[in-house]
Coordinates of C-alpha atoms in Angstrom, one line a residue:
M1 CA 11.6 -4.4 -40.8
S2 CA 9.1 -6.3 -43.0
A3 CA 11.0 -8.9 -44.9
Q4 CA 10.7 -12.1 -46.5
P5 CA 10.5 -14.8 -43.8
Q6 CA 12.2 -18.3 -43.2
K7 CA 10.1 -21.3 -44.3
N8 CA 10.9 -24.8 -43.5
R9 CA 14.7 -23.8 -43.3
A10 CA 15.4 -26.8 -41.2
S11 CA 14.9 -29.1 -44.0
R12 CA 16.9 -27.1 -46.6
R13 CA 20.1 -26.8 -44.6
V14 CA 23.0 -29.4 -44.4
L15 CA 24.6 -29.5 -41.0
A16 CA 26.5 -32.5 -41.5
A17 CA 29.8 -30.4 -40.9
A18 CA 28.5 -29.7 -37.5
A19 CA 28.4 -33.4 -36.7
G20 CA 27.6 -34.9 -33.1
L21 CA 23.8 -33.6 -32.9
A22 CA 21.6 -35.7 -30.8
T23 CA 17.7 -35.4 -31.2
I24 CA 15.8 -35.0 -28.4
G25 CA 11.9 -34.7 -29.0
A26 CA 9.8 -33.0 -26.3
L27 CA 9.7 -29.3 -25.6
M28 CA 10.1 -28.0 -21.9
A29 CA 6.6 -27.2 -20.5
A30 CA 7.0 -24.5 -17.8
M31 CA 6.7 -20.9 -19.0
P32 CA 9.6 -18.7 -17.0
A33 CA 8.6 -16.7 -13.8
A34 CA 8.4 -12.9 -14.4
A35 CA 11.4 -11.0 -14.5
Q36 CA 12.3 -9.6 -11.3
G37 CA 14.5 -6.4 -10.3
Q38 CA 17.5 -6.2 -8.0
G39 CA 18.5 -3.6 -5.7
N40 CA 17.5 -0.7 -3.5
S41 CA 16.1 2.6 -3.8
N42 CA 18.9 5.3 -4.7
S43 CA 16.8 8.3 -3.8
Q44 CA 17.5 10.4 -0.9
G45 CA 15.2 11.1 2.1
N46 CA 14.7 14.3 3.9
E47 CA 14.1 15.6 7.4
D48 CA 11.3 17.5 8.7
G49 CA 11.4 20.4 10.9
Q50 CA 12.1 18.2 14.3
G51 CA 15.0 16.5 12.6
H52 CA 13.3 13.5 12.0
H53 CA 14.2 11.3 8.9
K54 CA 11.5 11.1 6.5
P55 CA 11.6 8.3 3.9
A56 CA 11.9 9.4 0.0
R57 CA 8.7 9.6 -1.7
T58 CA 10.2 8.8 -5.1
V59 CA 12.8 6.3 -6.3
D60 CA 14.4 6.5 -9.8
V61 CA 14.0 3.5 -11.9
Q62 CA 16.3 2.9 -15.1
L63 CA 14.8 1.6 -17.8
L64 CA 17.6 0.1 -20.7
S65 CA 16.1 -0.8 -23.9
F66 CA 16.9 -2.1 -27.4
N67 CA 15.2 -3.6 -30.6
D68 CA 15.6 -5.4 -33.6
L69 CA 18.9 -7.5 -32.9
H70 CA 18.0 -9.9 -35.4
G71 CA 20.7 -12.4 -34.0
N72 CA 23.8 -10.0 -34.8
L73 CA 25.9 -11.4 -32.3
E74 CA 29.1 -10.2 -34.1
P75 CA 29.4 -6.7 -35.0
P76 CA 27.6 -6.0 -38.4
A77 CA 29.9 -5.4 -41.2
G78 CA 29.9 -2.4 -43.4
S79 CA 27.6 0.5 -43.4
A80 CA 24.8 -1.8 -41.8
G81 CA 27.3 -1.7 -38.7
T82 CA 27.4 2.3 -38.4
V83 CA 25.3 4.9 -36.8
N84 CA 24.9 8.5 -37.7
E85 CA 26.4 11.1 -35.3
T86 CA 25.6 14.8 -35.6
R87 CA 29.0 16.7 -35.9
P88 CA 29.3 20.2 -34.2
D89 CA 29.0 21.8 -37.8
G90 CA 25.5 20.1 -38.2
T91 CA 26.7 17.3 -40.6
T92 CA 26.7 13.8 -39.8
E93 CA 29.5 11.0 -39.4
A94 CA 29.1 7.2 -39.6
V95 CA 30.2 5.5 -36.4
P96 CA 31.0 1.9 -36.3
A97 CA 28.8 0.4 -33.7
G98 CA 27.1 -3.1 -32.4
G99 CA 28.1 -6.4 -31.7
V100 CA 26.8 -8.4 -28.6
E101 CA 30.1 -8.5 -26.8
Y102 CA 30.1 -4.5 -26.8
L103 CA 26.2 -4.5 -26.0
A104 CA 26.7 -6.5 -23.0
S105 CA 29.5 -4.1 -21.7
S106 CA 27.4 -1.0 -22.4
L107 CA 24.6 -2.4 -20.4
R108 CA 26.5 -3.6 -17.6
T109 CA 28.3 0.0 -17.5
A110 CA 25.1 1.8 -17.6
R111 CA 23.5 -0.2 -14.7
K112 CA 26.4 0.8 -12.3
G113 CA 24.9 2.9 -9.5
H114 CA 21.4 2.0 -10.6
P115 CA 19.8 -0.3 -7.9
Y116 CA 16.4 -0.3 -9.6
S117 CA 17.3 -1.3 -13.4
I118 CA 15.1 -3.1 -15.9
T119 CA 16.4 -4.3 -19.3
A120 CA 13.6 -4.5 -21.7
A121 CA 13.3 -5.0 -25.5
G122 CA 11.1 -4.1 -28.4
G123 CA 11.1 -7.7 -30.5
D124 CA 12.7 -9.1 -33.6
L125 CA 15.5 -10.0 -31.4
V126 CA 15.9 -13.2 -33.6
G127 CA 15.2 -14.0 -37.2
A128 CA 16.8 -12.8 -40.3
S129 CA 19.8 -13.5 -38.5
P130 CA 23.4 -13.8 -39.7
L131 CA 24.6 -17.6 -40.2
L132 CA 26.4 -17.8 -36.6
S133 CA 22.7 -17.7 -35.1
G134 CA 20.4 -18.5 -37.9
L135 CA 22.3 -21.8 -38.7
F136 CA 21.3 -22.9 -35.1
H137 CA 17.7 -21.7 -35.1
D138 CA 18.8 -18.7 -32.9
E139 CA 19.7 -20.6 -30.1
P140 CA 23.1 -18.7 -29.7
T141 CA 21.2 -15.4 -29.7
I142 CA 18.7 -16.7 -26.8
E143 CA 21.7 -17.7 -24.8
A144 CA 23.5 -14.5 -25.4
L145 CA 20.3 -12.6 -24.4
N146 CA 20.1 -14.6 -21.0
K147 CA 23.6 -13.7 -20.6
L148 CA 22.7 -10.0 -21.1
D149 CA 20.1 -10.3 -18.3
L150 CA 17.4 -9.3 -20.5
D151 CA 14.1 -8.8 -18.2
V152 CA 11.6 -8.9 -20.8
T153 CA 10.6 -8.3 -24.3
S154 CA 7.6 -8.2 -27.1
V155 CA 7.7 -10.4 -29.8
G156 CA 8.1 -8.9 -33.2
N157 CA 7.2 -10.2 -36.8
H158 CA 10.3 -12.0 -37.2
E159 CA 9.8 -14.1 -33.9
F160 CA 7.0 -15.8 -36.2
D161 CA 9.4 -16.6 -39.1
E162 CA 9.3 -20.5 -38.3
G163 CA 5.9 -20.5 -36.6
A164 CA 4.5 -20.5 -33.1
T165 CA 5.9 -24.0 -32.2
E166 CA 9.4 -22.6 -32.8
L167 CA 8.7 -19.5 -31.0
A168 CA 7.4 -21.3 -28.1
R169 CA 10.7 -23.7 -28.3
L170 CA 12.7 -20.5 -28.0
Q171 CA 10.8 -19.4 -24.9
N172 CA 10.5 -22.8 -23.1
G173 CA 13.5 -24.6 -24.0
G174 CA 14.2 -28.1 -25.7
C175 CA 16.2 -29.1 -28.5
H176 CA 15.3 -28.6 -32.3
P177 CA 12.6 -31.1 -33.4
V178 CA 14.4 -32.0 -36.6
E179 CA 18.0 -31.3 -36.1
G180 CA 18.1 -32.1 -32.3
C181 CA 20.8 -30.7 -29.8
Y182 CA 23.9 -28.9 -31.4
E183 CA 26.3 -29.6 -28.7
K184 CA 26.6 -33.0 -27.0
G185 CA 25.3 -33.4 -23.6
K186 CA 23.6 -29.8 -23.6
K187 CA 19.9 -29.2 -23.9
F188 CA 19.0 -25.9 -25.1
K189 CA 17.5 -24.1 -22.0
G190 CA 15.1 -21.8 -23.7
A191 CA 14.7 -17.9 -22.7
D192 CA 15.0 -17.1 -19.0
F193 CA 13.0 -13.8 -19.7
P194 CA 9.3 -13.5 -20.9
Y195 CA 8.3 -13.1 -24.4
L196 CA 5.1 -11.1 -24.5
A197 CA 2.6 -11.5 -27.0
A198 CA -0.5 -9.8 -25.7
N199 CA -2.2 -9.3 -29.3
V200 CA -1.5 -12.7 -30.8
T201 CA -4.0 -15.2 -30.0
N202 CA -4.7 -18.9 -30.8
E203 CA -7.7 -18.9 -33.5
K204 CA -9.4 -21.7 -31.9
T205 CA -9.0 -20.9 -28.3
G206 CA -8.9 -17.2 -28.6
K207 CA -6.3 -17.0 -25.9
P208 CA -2.7 -15.4 -26.1
I209 CA -0.3 -17.8 -27.3
L210 CA 2.3 -16.5 -24.9
K211 CA 1.9 -14.2 -21.7
P212 CA 0.3 -10.9 -22.6
Y213 CA 2.2 -8.8 -19.8
T214 CA 4.6 -9.5 -16.8
V215 CA 5.3 -7.4 -13.5
W216 CA 8.7 -6.2 -12.4
K217 CA 8.8 -6.0 -8.8
K218 CA 11.6 -5.0 -5.9
N219 CA 11.1 -3.5 -2.7
G220 CA 7.5 -2.3 -3.4
V221 CA 7.9 -1.0 -6.7
K222 CA 6.0 -2.7 -9.4
I223 CA 6.0 -1.7 -13.1
G224 CA 3.8 -3.6 -15.6
F225 CA 5.1 -4.4 -19.1
I226 CA 2.6 -5.1 -22.1
G227 CA 4.2 -6.3 -25.2
V228 CA 2.7 -6.5 -28.7
T229 CA 3.7 -7.0 -32.3
L230 CA 2.3 -5.0 -35.3
E231 CA -1.2 -5.9 -36.2
G232 CA -0.1 -6.4 -39.8
T233 CA 2.3 -9.3 -39.0
P234 CA 0.6 -11.7 -41.2
D235 CA 1.2 -9.3 -44.2
I236 CA 4.8 -9.6 -43.8
V237 CA 5.5 -13.2 -42.7
T238 CA 4.9 -16.3 -44.8
A239 CA 1.2 -18.0 -44.2
N240 CA 3.0 -21.0 -42.5
G241 CA 4.6 -18.7 -40.0
V242 CA 1.2 -17.5 -38.6
K243 CA -1.1 -20.4 -39.4
G244 CA -3.6 -20.9 -36.6
L245 CA -3.0 -17.4 -35.2
K246 CA -4.7 -13.8 -35.0
F247 CA -3.3 -10.8 -34.5
H248 CA -5.3 -7.8 -32.8
N249 CA -5.2 -4.1 -32.9
E250 CA -2.4 -2.6 -31.0
V251 CA -3.8 0.2 -29.1
E252 CA -7.2 -2.2 -28.2
T253 CA -4.8 -4.7 -27.0
I254 CA -2.7 -2.6 -24.7
N255 CA -5.8 -0.5 -23.4
K256 CA -7.5 -3.7 -22.4
Y257 CA -4.3 -5.1 -20.4
A258 CA -3.5 -1.7 -19.0
K259 CA -7.0 -1.8 -17.4
E260 CA -6.3 -5.2 -16.3
L261 CA -3.2 -4.3 -14.6
D262 CA -4.5 -1.1 -13.1
R263 CA -7.4 -3.2 -11.3
K264 CA -4.4 -5.5 -9.9
G265 CA -3.0 -2.2 -8.5
V266 CA -0.1 -2.2 -11.1
K267 CA -0.3 1.6 -11.7
S268 CA 3.1 2.1 -13.5
I269 CA 3.0 0.5 -17.2
V270 CA 5.4 0.4 -19.9
A271 CA 4.3 -0.9 -23.4
L272 CA 6.8 -2.6 -25.6
I273 CA 5.6 -2.4 -29.1
H274 CA 7.0 -3.8 -32.1
E275 CA 6.1 -1.1 -34.4
G276 CA 7.5 2.2 -35.1
G277 CA 7.9 5.5 -36.9
M278 CA 10.4 7.6 -39.1
P279 CA 12.3 10.5 -37.5
A280 CA 12.9 13.5 -40.0
S281 CA 16.7 13.0 -39.5
G282 CA 18.7 9.7 -39.8
A283 CA 21.1 10.9 -36.9
Y284 CA 20.8 8.9 -33.6
D285 CA 21.0 12.0 -31.6
Y286 CA 18.4 14.1 -33.7
D287 CA 16.0 16.3 -31.4
C288 CA 12.7 14.3 -32.3
D289 CA 10.8 17.1 -30.5
S290 CA 12.0 19.9 -32.5
S291 CA 9.3 21.9 -34.4
G292 CA 9.1 23.2 -37.9
P293 CA 8.1 21.8 -41.4
G294 CA 9.1 18.3 -41.9
A295 CA 10.4 17.9 -38.5
G296 CA 9.7 15.5 -35.7
I297 CA 8.6 11.8 -36.4
S298 CA 5.8 10.2 -38.7
G299 CA 4.4 6.8 -39.3
P300 CA 2.3 4.5 -37.6
I301 CA 3.4 4.7 -34.0
V302 CA 2.3 8.3 -33.9
D303 CA -1.5 7.3 -34.0
I304 CA -0.7 4.2 -31.8
A305 CA 0.6 6.4 -29.2
K306 CA -2.0 9.0 -29.5
G307 CA -4.5 6.2 -28.9
I308 CA -3.0 4.4 -25.9
T309 CA -4.5 4.9 -22.7
P310 CA -2.7 7.4 -20.4
K311 CA -2.1 4.6 -17.8
V312 CA 0.6 3.8 -20.0
D313 CA 3.7 5.6 -19.1
A314 CA 6.2 5.1 -21.7
L315 CA 6.7 3.3 -25.2
V316 CA 9.5 1.3 -26.3
T317 CA 9.0 0.7 -30.1
G318 CA 10.9 -1.1 -32.9
H319 CA 10.5 -2.5 -36.3
T320 CA 11.7 0.4 -38.4
H321 CA 15.2 0.1 -37.3
Q322 CA 15.4 3.9 -36.7
A323 CA 16.8 5.8 -33.9
Y324 CA 14.5 8.2 -31.8
V325 CA 13.5 9.5 -28.4
C326 CA 10.3 11.5 -28.8
T327 CA 7.4 12.7 -26.7
I328 CA 4.0 12.2 -28.2
P329 CA 1.0 13.2 -26.2
D330 CA -1.4 10.8 -25.0
P331 CA -5.1 10.9 -25.1
A332 CA -5.4 13.4 -22.0
G333 CA -2.9 15.7 -23.8
N334 CA 0.3 14.8 -21.5
P335 CA 3.6 14.2 -23.2
R336 CA 4.7 10.7 -23.0
M337 CA 8.1 9.0 -23.9
V338 CA 8.3 7.1 -27.3
T339 CA 11.8 5.6 -27.9
S340 CA 13.4 3.3 -30.6
A341 CA 17.2 2.3 -30.6
S342 CA 17.8 1.5 -34.2
S343 CA 18.8 -2.0 -34.9
F344 CA 21.5 -4.6 -34.5
G345 CA 22.4 -3.7 -31.0
K346 CA 24.0 -0.6 -32.5
L347 CA 22.4 1.7 -29.8
Y348 CA 20.6 1.4 -26.5
T349 CA 18.2 3.7 -24.7
D350 CA 18.5 5.0 -21.1
T351 CA 15.3 6.1 -19.7
T352 CA 14.9 7.5 -16.0
L353 CA 11.4 6.5 -14.5
T354 CA 10.7 8.4 -11.5
Y355 CA 8.4 6.3 -9.4
D356 CA 5.9 7.6 -6.8
L357 CA 6.0 5.1 -4.0
R358 CA 2.5 6.7 -2.6
T359 CA 0.7 6.6 -5.8
K360 CA 2.5 3.7 -7.1
D361 CA 2.7 5.5 -10.4
I362 CA 5.1 7.1 -12.8
V363 CA 5.8 10.8 -12.4
R364 CA 5.3 12.2 -15.9
T365 CA 5.9 16.3 -16.2
S366 CA 4.7 18.3 -18.9
V367 CA 7.9 20.8 -18.6
K368 CA 10.6 20.1 -21.0
S369 CA 13.9 21.8 -19.7
A370 CA 17.4 20.9 -18.6
G371 CA 16.6 18.3 -15.9
A372 CA 12.9 18.9 -15.7
Q373 CA 11.4 16.5 -18.1
N374 CA 10.1 13.0 -16.8
P375 CA 10.6 10.5 -18.0
R376 CA 14.0 11.5 -19.1
S377 CA 15.3 9.4 -21.9
A378 CA 18.2 9.4 -24.3
N379 CA 19.9 6.7 -27.0
H380 CA 23.7 5.8 -26.6
I381 CA 26.1 4.2 -28.9
V382 CA 27.3 0.8 -28.4
T383 CA 30.8 1.6 -29.2
R384 CA 33.5 -1.0 -30.1
E385 CA 36.2 1.2 -28.5
Q386 CA 35.1 -0.3 -24.9
P387 CA 36.3 -3.5 -23.5
R388 CA 34.5 -6.5 -24.9
A389 CA 32.6 -8.9 -22.4
S390 CA 34.6 -12.0 -22.3
D391 CA 31.7 -14.1 -21.7
M392 CA 30.1 -13.1 -24.9
T393 CA 33.6 -13.3 -26.8
A394 CA 33.5 -17.2 -25.5
L395 CA 29.8 -17.7 -26.3
I396 CA 30.7 -16.3 -30.1
E397 CA 34.1 -18.7 -30.3
R398 CA 32.1 -21.7 -29.1
W399 CA 29.3 -21.5 -31.7
N400 CA 31.5 -20.1 -34.5
A401 CA 33.5 -23.4 -34.2
L402 CA 30.5 -25.4 -34.8
A403 CA 29.4 -23.4 -37.9
A404 CA 33.0 -22.7 -39.4
P405 CA 32.9 -25.8 -41.7
I406 CA 29.9 -24.3 -43.5
A407 CA 30.5 -20.6 -42.9
N408 CA 33.9 -20.3 -44.2
R409 CA 33.3 -21.8 -47.4
P410 CA 34.2 -19.7 -50.3
Q411 CA 31.2 -18.9 -52.9
G412 CA 32.7 -15.9 -54.9
Y413 CA 34.7 -12.7 -55.2
I414 CA 33.8 -9.0 -55.2
S415 CA 35.9 -6.1 -56.3
A416 CA 34.4 -3.5 -53.8
D417 CA 31.6 -3.4 -51.3
I418 CA 28.3 -3.9 -52.7
D419 CA 25.8 -2.0 -50.5
G420 CA 22.4 -3.6 -49.8
R421 CA 21.1 -3.3 -46.3
G422 CA 23.1 -0.1 -45.7
S423 CA 22.1 1.6 -48.6
T424 CA 19.6 4.4 -48.2
A425 CA 18.9 4.4 -52.4
L426 CA 15.6 3.3 -53.6
E427 CA 17.5 0.8 -55.9
K428 CA 20.3 -0.8 -54.2
P429 CA 23.6 -2.3 -55.7
L430 CA 23.1 -5.7 -53.9
G431 CA 19.2 -5.7 -54.9
D432 CA 20.2 -5.7 -58.4
L433 CA 23.0 -8.2 -58.0
I434 CA 20.3 -10.6 -56.2
A435 CA 17.5 -9.9 -58.8
D436 CA 20.1 -10.8 -61.7
A437 CA 21.1 -14.1 -59.8
Q438 CA 17.5 -14.9 -59.7
L439 CA 16.7 -14.2 -63.3
E440 CA 19.8 -16.3 -64.4
G441 CA 18.9 -19.1 -62.1
L442 CA 15.1 -19.4 -63.4
A443 CA 15.5 -18.3 -66.9
P444 CA 16.1 -21.9 -68.4
A445 CA 12.9 -23.3 -69.8
D446 CA 13.2 -26.3 -67.4
K447 CA 13.7 -23.9 -64.5
G448 CA 10.6 -21.7 -65.3
G449 CA 11.4 -19.8 -68.4
A450 CA 11.7 -16.4 -66.4
V451 CA 12.1 -13.4 -68.4
L452 CA 12.5 -10.7 -65.2
A453 CA 13.0 -10.9 -61.4
L454 CA 11.8 -8.8 -58.6
M455 CA 13.3 -9.0 -55.0
N456 CA 11.8 -7.2 -52.0
P457 CA 14.0 -4.8 -50.4
G458 CA 13.3 -6.2 -46.7
G459 CA 14.6 -9.6 -47.7
I460 CA 18.3 -8.1 -48.0
R461 CA 19.5 -8.2 -44.7
A462 CA 23.2 -6.9 -45.1
D463 CA 25.9 -5.6 -47.3
L464 CA 28.5 -7.7 -49.3
V465 CA 31.7 -6.1 -47.7
Y466 CA 35.2 -6.3 -49.7
K467 CA 37.2 -6.7 -46.2
A468 CA 37.5 -9.9 -44.9
S469 CA 35.5 -11.0 -42.0
G470 CA 38.1 -13.6 -40.8
D471 CA 41.2 -15.3 -42.9
E472 CA 39.4 -15.9 -46.2
G473 CA 40.9 -12.8 -47.6
D474 CA 39.8 -9.4 -48.8
G475 CA 37.2 -9.7 -51.5
V476 CA 36.2 -13.3 -50.7
V477 CA 32.3 -13.9 -50.2
T478 CA 32.0 -16.8 -47.8
Y479 CA 29.0 -18.9 -47.3
G480 CA 28.5 -17.1 -44.1
E481 CA 28.5 -13.8 -45.5
A482 CA 25.9 -14.7 -48.4
F483 CA 23.7 -16.3 -45.6
T484 CA 23.7 -13.2 -43.9
V485 CA 22.7 -11.4 -46.7
Q486 CA 19.7 -13.8 -47.7
P487 CA 19.2 -15.8 -44.3
F488 CA 15.4 -16.7 -44.9
T489 CA 16.1 -19.7 -47.6
N490 CA 13.1 -18.9 -49.4
M491 CA 12.1 -21.1 -52.1
M492 CA 12.1 -19.4 -55.7
N493 CA 9.1 -19.1 -57.5
V494 CA 8.2 -18.3 -61.3
L495 CA 4.7 -17.2 -61.9
D496 CA 2.7 -16.1 -64.9
L497 CA 1.8 -12.3 -64.7
T498 CA -0.1 -10.2 -67.1
G499 CA 1.5 -7.0 -68.2
A500 CA -1.5 -5.2 -66.3
Q501 CA -0.6 -7.0 -63.1
L502 CA 2.9 -6.3 -63.3
I503 CA 2.3 -2.5 -63.7
T504 CA -0.1 -2.6 -60.8
A505 CA 2.5 -4.4 -58.5
L506 CA 5.1 -1.6 -59.5
Q507 CA 2.4 0.7 -58.2
Q508 CA 1.8 -1.1 -55.3
Q509 CA 5.4 -0.1 -54.4
V510 CA 4.4 3.4 -53.7
S511 CA 0.6 3.5 -52.9
G512 CA -2.0 1.8 -50.3
P513 CA -0.2 0.4 -47.3
N514 CA 3.3 1.1 -49.0
E515 CA 2.6 5.0 -49.7
A516 CA 3.9 6.3 -46.5
S517 CA 6.9 4.1 -46.5
P518 CA 7.6 3.0 -49.9
K519 CA 8.9 -0.8 -50.7
I520 CA 10.6 -0.4 -54.0
L521 CA 11.6 -3.8 -55.6
Q522 CA 14.9 -4.5 -56.8
V523 CA 14.6 -5.5 -60.3
S524 CA 16.7 -7.5 -62.8
E525 CA 18.8 -6.3 -65.9
G526 CA 16.5 -5.3 -68.7
L527 CA 13.6 -3.9 -66.7
T528 CA 13.5 -0.2 -66.5
Y529 CA 11.2 2.4 -65.5
T530 CA 10.9 6.0 -64.0
L531 CA 9.9 6.9 -60.5
D532 CA 8.6 10.5 -59.7
M533 CA 8.4 10.9 -55.9
T534 CA 7.3 14.4 -56.3
K535 CA 3.8 12.8 -57.0
S536 CA 1.7 10.7 -54.5
G537 CA 0.3 7.3 -54.7
A538 CA 0.3 5.1 -57.8
A539 CA 1.1 8.2 -60.0
R540 CA 4.7 7.9 -58.8
V541 CA 5.1 5.1 -61.3
V542 CA 5.2 6.6 -64.6
T543 CA 3.8 3.8 -66.5
D544 CA 4.6 4.9 -70.3
T545 CA 8.2 4.4 -69.1
I546 CA 8.0 0.6 -68.0
K547 CA 10.0 -1.2 -70.4
L548 CA 11.6 -4.9 -70.6
N549 CA 14.5 -5.0 -72.8
G550 CA 13.6 -1.5 -74.5
E551 CA 10.0 -2.6 -75.3
A552 CA 7.1 -1.3 -73.5
I553 CA 5.2 -3.8 -71.2
D554 CA 2.0 -4.9 -72.8
P555 CA -1.0 -5.0 -70.3
A556 CA -2.4 -7.8 -72.2
K557 CA 0.7 -9.7 -72.7
T558 CA 1.7 -12.7 -70.1
Y559 CA 5.2 -12.7 -68.7
R560 CA 7.3 -15.2 -66.8
V561 CA 8.3 -13.5 -63.4
A562 CA 10.7 -14.9 -60.8
M563 CA 10.4 -13.9 -57.0
N564 CA 10.7 -15.5 -53.9
E565 CA 7.9 -17.5 -52.2
F566 CA 7.3 -14.4 -49.9
L567 CA 6.4 -12.1 -52.7
A568 CA 4.7 -14.8 -54.6
G569 CA 2.2 -14.9 -51.6
G570 CA 1.6 -11.1 -52.0
G571 CA 3.6 -10.1 -48.8
D572 CA 4.7 -6.7 -48.3
G573 CA 1.4 -5.3 -49.8
F574 CA 2.0 -6.9 -53.3
A575 CA -1.1 -8.3 -53.7
A576 CA -0.9 -8.1 -57.5
L577 CA 2.1 -10.5 -57.2
G578 CA -0.2 -13.0 -55.4
Q579 CA -2.4 -13.4 -58.3
G580 CA 0.2 -15.1 -60.2
T581 CA -0.7 -18.3 -62.1
N582 CA 1.0 -21.6 -63.4
K583 CA 3.6 -21.7 -60.4
L584 CA 6.9 -23.3 -60.9
V585 CA 9.0 -23.8 -57.5
G586 CA 12.5 -23.7 -58.0
P587 CA 15.6 -23.9 -55.7
S588 CA 16.0 -21.5 -52.6
D589 CA 17.2 -18.0 -53.0
L590 CA 20.4 -18.6 -51.3
D591 CA 21.4 -21.4 -53.7
V592 CA 20.4 -19.5 -56.5
F593 CA 22.6 -16.5 -55.3
N594 CA 25.7 -18.7 -54.4
A595 CA 25.5 -20.3 -57.8
Y596 CA 25.7 -17.1 -59.4
L597 CA 28.7 -15.7 -57.4
A598 CA 30.5 -18.7 -58.5
A599 CA 29.7 -18.5 -62.3
H600 CA 30.5 -14.8 -62.6
S601 CA 33.6 -14.3 -60.4
S602 CA 36.9 -15.6 -59.5
A603 CA 39.9 -14.2 -57.6
A604 CA 41.3 -13.0 -61.1
A605 CA 38.1 -11.6 -62.2
P606 CA 35.8 -10.2 -59.2
L607 CA 32.2 -9.1 -59.4
D608 CA 32.1 -5.2 -59.5
P609 CA 29.1 -3.6 -57.7
P610 CA 26.1 -3.0 -60.1
A611 CA 25.6 0.5 -61.4
A612 CA 22.1 0.7 -59.9
D613 CA 20.9 2.6 -62.7
R614 CA 17.8 0.9 -63.9
I615 CA 15.1 2.8 -61.8
T616 CA 15.1 6.4 -62.9
V617 CA 14.2 8.3 -59.8
I618 CA 12.7 12.1 -59.6
Q619 CA 13.0 13.4 -56.1

């Protein structure tokens, strides 16, 4: 999902506690070869009338997929680490899920009995990662994905958080140009699977920065994969992250390369798209093809799917962190599978593609009944009740040992869970806490003189969980946990905004590009207003209710407003915030947050969850 990106994070972190790092300069030059499949056909042949054996015409190819892992190697904590499952009575229950130890076990179990099996992903595998991966520029996650036998992935917007040069390093290998190698005698090898970026080109050369597609081959079976990220990536990544790059239309790009693959004799094609939709239900097992008012799926992926050439046989999607398995008609009117597997490794999708050995294409049928629809697809929970993959356990333990001196340092204390990422409310308790921390840190005159603070909801990457994650004790917030909440290490800014600009910014939460999927800014104590979601567009913000410390916002007055550098650049569709003047750059958002935790909590007097009562919501 959109969120504040990382910017020059390496220069803002201290890794002295993980000593022994050697610097290696140059990046490896060679790109990895296209992913290859393994195994033999599992389809049965038949006999003609004379008893002669006839070879099978089709084979079943298993496509396993996931998306939006975001470096979550350890099981995500709190509500962010659960998926909703439908009970027999129609209600839902939250099931703990995720963790790369369990994801590896799930995928390895699923592959058994499937000699033709491909594992693909839909982007945002790294970026906005917990400290275990983020502290080391996501090298641990790439290593884990290599062990998972991932065959191919598209890039997502978060793959650009640290810029194209760092993305190239993740692909090609080589130690970090500033922080060097993290383990003595070991050089980072890079991803042994291709990252695909068909719609991301170099502004100067016009060529894709990475491979646009790859072809998986085995025993005459050929399946092409085209990978794209959302065209709007520059709107949700800092300018430094996308400098020198151009992002193109998803549909036009996929259609262009599908035609190219078709000319090369590759008739079976899967598109990996880092853009998604919103199903009508949050349950992972919701029937996305159910009919009726308000049913099905909405969002950008619907129009994208309807525009992609029928040459493409299935779409693996992501970005919205939702779970769905839907059929959306292609331009010829034929049903086509569109899937997404939630986020953080909590689900994986298992799709059966029936491959016709004569036509070299995927068989797509229009009849949906038990066993009749093709491709067949379903999402499955990555449960924590199965055995853990021992090689992933060893990987996590190895990197945790390097991170421990920093990760385990206590920062503050809480009396109960403070929900952020896992909260479905428009105003989140953790959002209020972060905004309050930013206001307090930037309110002094020499720090910017802020009178209010705004926080983008996508920048809140986790919950603060009361239960101990290690041996620190219940209620203790460690540096690692605080980092997981705000992993971007964005610098804080204080800007002059007129009251009119502030009102416009609040309206931009629910209008323009944010109308279909509102992005509700989290606000510091003292800012209050009413949000009427029964209305549409900017009218949802009841302007005469907007008050600061009980006084109506004056459109002509100037206010000093604190926010992270992503919002200050107009990110997430908040163009009004990008118009601020007299900018003062302060400390990082993480430093401000940790300072607030230290100042306002102790073991004897822990922080209580905020009431989250600053925005009155009419539904």
